[in-house]
Amino acid sequence: NADAAMYHAKSSGRNNFQFFTPELNQWVTDRLRIENGLRHALEREEMQIHYQPQVDLGSGRIVGCEALLRWYPAEGGPIPPDRFIPVAEETGLIHPIGLWVLDEACRQLAQWDAEGAAEIRMAVNVAVPQLRRHTFVEQVAAILARHRLASGRLEIEVTESVFLDPDAQIRETLHNLTDMGVKLSLDDFGTGYSSLSYLKNFRFDVLKIDRSFVSELARSHDDMTLVRAISSIARDMSLITVAEGIESEEQQRILNELGCNLGQGYLFSRPIPASEFRRLVMPAS
Ligand code: C2E
Ligand code: MG
Ligand code: MG
Ligand code: MG
């Protein structure tokens, strides 16, 4: 793989002829294309948000959704967030793009409210560099005010990577967000730099149990044990658990039995455009 090849090219020092492998060349070209394209993606209106429901595992009711960014460059096929978000983080483009996602998701939520939809929560993914900006909290407050949304309607999802190097600004941002009433969600729980101490040091509201614990659940006694333990800790700490990547009714049933509160996954719906999601939260007319 190209990342591994890049690593070897770098670590082999002066033997830089290794740099020019065809796959590395392709990697560099793709990377440059993403970087250049990202600079104009917003103004060219190539970005869209899809919404995926978060469902109460007991009742099946939709209680929230997650905003997931989609990029459809004018030329070439769509590029998945796992490929362009890291580039956006490295180039700083995550700041304008991330603010656009927050603003657009909140605008959409307020519009559904105005149309009489069920009152749901909006979860938005936020990258670590965004939390390092001292202006971030003010910007979130301004967005909520602009769309006249109560702060508790917004949930900010961060991954465990925030704890890799939790500098003073990150701590302050997370504390100010929770003081403001915004909900904090720990995404992909169990896959990163897991340490239970940060559950103590930060006031999370939601734990998202990573898909890797869910996919084999029906066959893996270990995964069942882990999910049961995570749910039990979460309940004792008054955290809500959301299981990610639920694809079967069997997984839903087991997760519900293990004490997990909410779920998200293809079983309920893939991430879908706002126009489709709207039908899921609008009362039947
Ligand atoms: P995530 O926040 O953990 O989002 C969950 C991912 O799992 C999404 O991938 C979603 O489409 C996928 N997924 C949901 N249900 C299922 C399922 O049942 N089965 C399977 N196999 N997958 C499922 P997606 O949309 O490609 O996003 C990938 C990642 O990109 C996200 O992971 C998140 O870390 C990042 N991302 C997406 N949008 C944003 C954004 O606006 N800002 C930032 N900073 N990151 C974002
Ligand atoms: Mg997420
Ligand atoms: Mg996740
Ligand atoms: Mg993820």
CSV table of N, CA, C and O in Angstrom, one decimal, residues 54-113:
chain,number,residue,atom,x,y,z
A,54,GLN,N,-30.5,8.0,14.2
A,54,GLN,CA,-30.1,7.3,15.5
A,54,GLN,C,-31.4,6.9,16.1
A,54,GLN,O,-32.3,7.7,16.3
A,55,VAL,N,-31.5,5.6,16.4
A,55,VAL,CA,-32.8,5.0,16.7
A,55,VAL,C,-32.7,4.4,18.2
A,55,VAL,O,-31.7,3.9,18.6
A,56,ASP,N,-33.8,4.6,18.9
A,56,ASP,CA,-33.9,4.0,20.2
A,56,ASP,C,-34.1,2.5,20.0
A,56,ASP,O,-35.0,2.0,19.3
A,57,LEU,N,-33.2,1.7,20.6
A,57,LEU,CA,-33.2,0.2,20.3
A,57,LEU,C,-34.4,-0.5,20.8
A,57,LEU,O,-34.8,-1.5,20.3
A,58,GLY,N,-35.0,0.0,21.9
A,58,GLY,CA,-36.2,-0.6,22.4
A,58,GLY,C,-37.4,-0.3,21.6
A,58,GLY,O,-38.1,-1.2,21.1
A,59,SER,N,-37.6,1.0,21.3
A,59,SER,CA,-38.9,1.3,20.7
A,59,SER,C,-38.8,1.5,19.2
A,59,SER,O,-39.8,1.5,18.5
A,60,GLY,N,-37.6,1.6,18.6
A,60,GLY,CA,-37.4,1.9,17.2
A,60,GLY,C,-37.6,3.3,16.8
A,60,GLY,O,-37.5,3.6,15.6
A,61,ARG,N,-37.9,4.2,17.8
A,61,ARG,CA,-38.1,5.6,17.4
A,61,ARG,C,-36.8,6.3,17.1
A,61,ARG,O,-35.8,6.1,17.7
A,62,ILE,N,-36.9,7.3,16.1
A,62,ILE,CA,-35.8,8.1,15.7
A,62,ILE,C,-35.6,9.2,16.8
A,62,ILE,O,-36.6,10.0,17.0
A,63,VAL,N,-34.5,9.3,17.4
A,63,VAL,CA,-34.3,10.3,18.4
A,63,VAL,C,-33.2,11.3,18.0
A,63,VAL,O,-33.0,12.4,18.6
A,64,GLY,N,-32.5,11.0,16.9
A,64,GLY,CA,-31.5,11.9,16.5
A,64,GLY,C,-30.9,11.5,15.1
A,64,GLY,O,-31.4,10.6,14.5
A,65,CYS,N,-29.9,12.3,14.7
A,65,CYS,CA,-29.3,11.9,13.4
A,65,CYS,C,-27.8,12.3,13.5
A,65,CYS,O,-27.5,13.2,14.3
A,66,GLU,N,-27.0,11.7,12.6
A,66,GLU,CA,-25.6,12.2,12.5
A,66,GLU,C,-25.5,12.8,11.1
A,66,GLU,O,-25.9,12.2,10.1
A,67,ALA,N,-24.8,14.0,11.1
A,67,ALA,CA,-24.5,14.6,9.8
A,67,ALA,C,-23.2,14.1,9.3
A,67,ALA,O,-22.2,14.0,10.0
A,68,LEU,N,-23.2,13.6,8.1
A,68,LEU,CA,-22.1,13.0,7.4
A,68,LEU,C,-21.8,13.7,6.1
A,68,LEU,O,-22.6,13.8,5.2
A,69,LEU,N,-20.6,14.2,6.0
A,69,LEU,CA,-20.2,15.1,4.9
A,69,LEU,C,-20.0,14.3,3.6
A,69,LEU,O,-19.4,13.2,3.7
A,70,ARG,N,-20.5,14.8,2.5
A,70,ARG,CA,-20.3,14.1,1.2
A,70,ARG,C,-19.7,15.1,0.2
A,70,ARG,O,-20.1,16.3,0.2
A,71,TRP,N,-18.7,14.7,-0.6
A,71,TRP,CA,-18.1,15.5,-1.6
A,71,TRP,C,-18.2,14.9,-3.0
A,71,TRP,O,-17.8,13.8,-3.2
A,72,TYR,N,-18.9,15.7,-3.8
A,72,TYR,CA,-19.1,15.3,-5.2
A,72,TYR,C,-18.3,16.3,-6.1
A,72,TYR,O,-18.9,17.3,-6.6
A,73,PRO,N,-17.0,16.1,-6.4
A,73,PRO,CA,-16.3,17.0,-7.2
A,73,PRO,C,-16.9,17.1,-8.6
A,73,PRO,O,-17.4,16.1,-9.1
A,74,ALA,N,-16.9,18.3,-9.2
A,74,ALA,CA,-17.5,18.5,-10.5
A,74,ALA,C,-16.9,17.5,-11.5
A,74,ALA,O,-17.6,17.0,-12.4
A,75,GLU,N,-15.6,17.2,-11.4
A,75,GLU,CA,-15.0,16.2,-12.2
A,75,GLU,C,-14.6,15.0,-11.4
A,75,GLU,O,-14.1,15.2,-10.3
A,76,GLY,N,-14.8,13.8,-12.0
A,76,GLY,CA,-14.5,12.6,-11.2
A,76,GLY,C,-15.6,12.2,-10.3
A,76,GLY,O,-16.6,12.9,-10.1
A,77,GLY,N,-15.5,11.0,-9.7
A,77,GLY,CA,-16.5,10.5,-8.8
A,77,GLY,C,-16.4,11.0,-7.4
A,77,GLY,O,-15.5,11.8,-7.1
A,78,PRO,N,-17.4,10.7,-6.6
A,78,PRO,CA,-17.4,11.2,-5.2
A,78,PRO,C,-16.2,10.7,-4.5
A,78,PRO,O,-15.6,9.6,-4.7
A,79,ILE,N,-15.7,11.5,-3.5
A,79,ILE,CA,-14.5,11.1,-2.7
A,79,ILE,C,-15.0,11.0,-1.3
A,79,ILE,O,-15.6,11.9,-0.7
A,80,PRO,N,-14.8,9.8,-0.6
A,80,PRO,CA,-15.3,9.6,0.7
A,80,PRO,C,-14.6,10.4,1.8
A,80,PRO,O,-13.4,10.7,1.6
A,81,PRO,N,-15.3,10.7,2.9
A,81,PRO,CA,-14.7,11.6,3.9
A,81,PRO,C,-13.4,11.0,4.5
A,81,PRO,O,-12.5,11.7,4.9
A,82,ASP,N,-13.3,9.7,4.6
A,82,ASP,CA,-12.1,9.1,5.2
A,82,ASP,C,-10.9,9.5,4.3
A,82,ASP,O,-9.8,9.4,4.8
A,83,ARG,N,-11.1,9.8,3.1
A,83,ARG,CA,-10.0,10.2,2.2
A,83,ARG,C,-9.7,11.7,2.3
A,83,ARG,O,-8.6,12.2,2.3
A,84,PHE,N,-10.8,12.5,2.3
A,84,PHE,CA,-10.5,14.0,2.2
A,84,PHE,C,-10.4,14.7,3.6
A,84,PHE,O,-9.8,15.7,3.7
A,85,ILE,N,-11.1,14.1,4.6
A,85,ILE,CA,-11.0,14.8,5.9
A,85,ILE,C,-9.5,14.9,6.4
A,85,ILE,O,-9.1,16.0,6.9
A,86,PRO,N,-8.7,13.8,6.3
A,86,PRO,CA,-7.3,14.0,6.8
A,86,PRO,C,-6.6,15.1,6.0
A,86,PRO,O,-5.8,15.8,6.6
A,87,VAL,N,-6.9,15.2,4.7
A,87,VAL,CA,-6.2,16.2,3.9
A,87,VAL,C,-6.7,17.6,4.4
A,87,VAL,O,-5.9,18.6,4.5
A,88,ALA,N,-8.0,17.7,4.6
A,88,ALA,CA,-8.5,19.0,5.1
A,88,ALA,C,-7.9,19.4,6.5
A,88,ALA,O,-7.6,20.5,6.7
A,89,GLU,N,-7.7,18.4,7.3
A,89,GLU,CA,-7.0,18.6,8.6
A,89,GLU,C,-5.6,19.1,8.4
A,89,GLU,O,-5.2,20.1,9.1
A,90,GLU,N,-4.9,18.5,7.5
A,90,GLU,CA,-3.5,18.9,7.3
A,90,GLU,C,-3.3,20.2,6.7
A,90,GLU,O,-2.3,20.9,6.9
A,91,THR,N,-4.2,20.6,5.8
A,91,THR,CA,-4.1,21.9,5.1
A,91,THR,C,-4.8,23.0,5.8
A,91,THR,O,-4.7,24.2,5.4
A,92,GLY,N,-5.6,22.8,6.9
A,92,GLY,CA,-6.3,23.8,7.5
A,92,GLY,C,-7.6,24.1,6.9
A,92,GLY,O,-8.4,24.9,7.5
A,93,LEU,N,-7.9,23.4,5.8
A,93,LEU,CA,-9.2,23.6,5.2
A,93,LEU,C,-10.4,23.1,6.0
A,93,LEU,O,-11.6,23.4,5.8
A,94,ILE,N,-10.0,22.3,7.0
A,94,ILE,CA,-11.1,21.8,7.9
A,94,ILE,C,-11.8,22.9,8.6
A,94,ILE,O,-13.0,22.7,9.0
A,95,HIS,N,-11.2,24.0,8.8
A,95,HIS,CA,-11.8,25.1,9.5
A,95,HIS,C,-13.0,25.7,8.8
A,95,HIS,O,-14.1,25.6,9.3
A,96,PRO,N,-12.9,26.2,7.6
A,96,PRO,CA,-14.1,26.6,6.8
A,96,PRO,C,-15.0,25.5,6.6
A,96,PRO,O,-16.2,25.7,6.7
A,97,ILE,N,-14.5,24.3,6.2
A,97,ILE,CA,-15.4,23.2,5.9
A,97,ILE,C,-16.2,22.8,7.1
A,97,ILE,O,-17.4,22.6,7.1
A,98,GLY,N,-15.5,22.6,8.2
A,98,GLY,CA,-16.1,22.2,9.5
A,98,GLY,C,-17.2,23.2,9.9
A,98,GLY,O,-18.3,22.8,10.4
A,99,LEU,N,-16.9,24.5,9.8
A,99,LEU,CA,-17.9,25.5,10.1
A,99,LEU,C,-19.1,25.4,9.2
A,99,LEU,O,-20.3,25.6,9.7
A,100,TRP,N,-18.9,25.2,8.0
A,100,TRP,CA,-20.0,25.1,7.0
A,100,TRP,C,-20.9,23.9,7.4
A,100,TRP,O,-22.1,24.0,7.4
A,101,VAL,N,-20.3,22.7,7.8
A,101,VAL,CA,-21.0,21.6,8.2
A,101,VAL,C,-21.9,21.9,9.4
A,101,VAL,O,-23.1,21.6,9.4
A,102,LEU,N,-21.3,22.5,10.4
A,102,LEU,CA,-22.1,22.9,11.6
A,102,LEU,C,-23.2,23.8,11.3
A,102,LEU,O,-24.4,23.6,11.7
A,103,ASP,N,-23.0,24.8,10.5
A,103,ASP,CA,-24.0,25.8,10.1
A,103,ASP,C,-25.1,25.2,9.3
A,103,ASP,O,-26.3,25.3,9.6
A,104,GLU,N,-24.7,24.4,8.3
A,104,GLU,CA,-25.7,23.8,7.4
A,104,GLU,C,-26.6,22.7,8.2
A,104,GLU,O,-27.8,22.7,8.0
A,105,ALA,N,-25.9,21.9,9.0
A,105,ALA,CA,-26.7,20.9,9.8
A,105,ALA,C,-27.6,21.6,10.8
A,105,ALA,O,-28.8,21.1,10.9
A,106,CYS,N,-27.2,22.7,11.4
A,106,CYS,CA,-28.1,23.4,12.3
A,106,CYS,C,-29.2,24.1,11.5
A,106,CYS,O,-30.4,24.1,12.0
A,107,ARG,N,-28.9,24.7,10.4
A,107,ARG,CA,-29.9,25.3,9.6
A,107,ARG,C,-31.0,24.3,9.2
A,107,ARG,O,-32.2,24.5,9.3
A,108,GLN,N,-30.5,23.1,8.8
A,108,GLN,CA,-31.5,22.0,8.4
A,108,GLN,C,-32.3,21.6,9.6
A,108,GLN,O,-33.5,21.4,9.4
A,109,LEU,N,-31.7,21.4,10.8
A,109,LEU,CA,-32.5,21.0,11.9
A,109,LEU,C,-33.6,22.0,12.3
A,109,LEU,O,-34.7,21.7,12.5
A,110,ALA,N,-33.2,23.3,12.2
A,110,ALA,CA,-34.2,24.4,12.5
A,110,ALA,C,-35.3,24.4,11.5
A,110,ALA,O,-36.5,24.6,11.8
A,111,GLN,N,-35.0,24.1,10.2
A,111,GLN,CA,-36.0,24.0,9.2
A,111,GLN,C,-37.0,22.8,9.4
A,111,GLN,O,-38.2,23.0,9.3
A,112,TRP,N,-36.4,21.7,9.8
A,112,TRP,CA,-37.3,20.5,10.1
A,112,TRP,C,-38.2,20.9,11.3
A,112,TRP,O,-39.4,20.6,11.3
A,113,ASP,N,-37.6,21.6,12.3
A,113,ASP,CA,-38.5,22.0,13.5
A,113,ASP,C,-39.6,22.9,13.0
A,113,ASP,O,-40.8,22.7,13.4
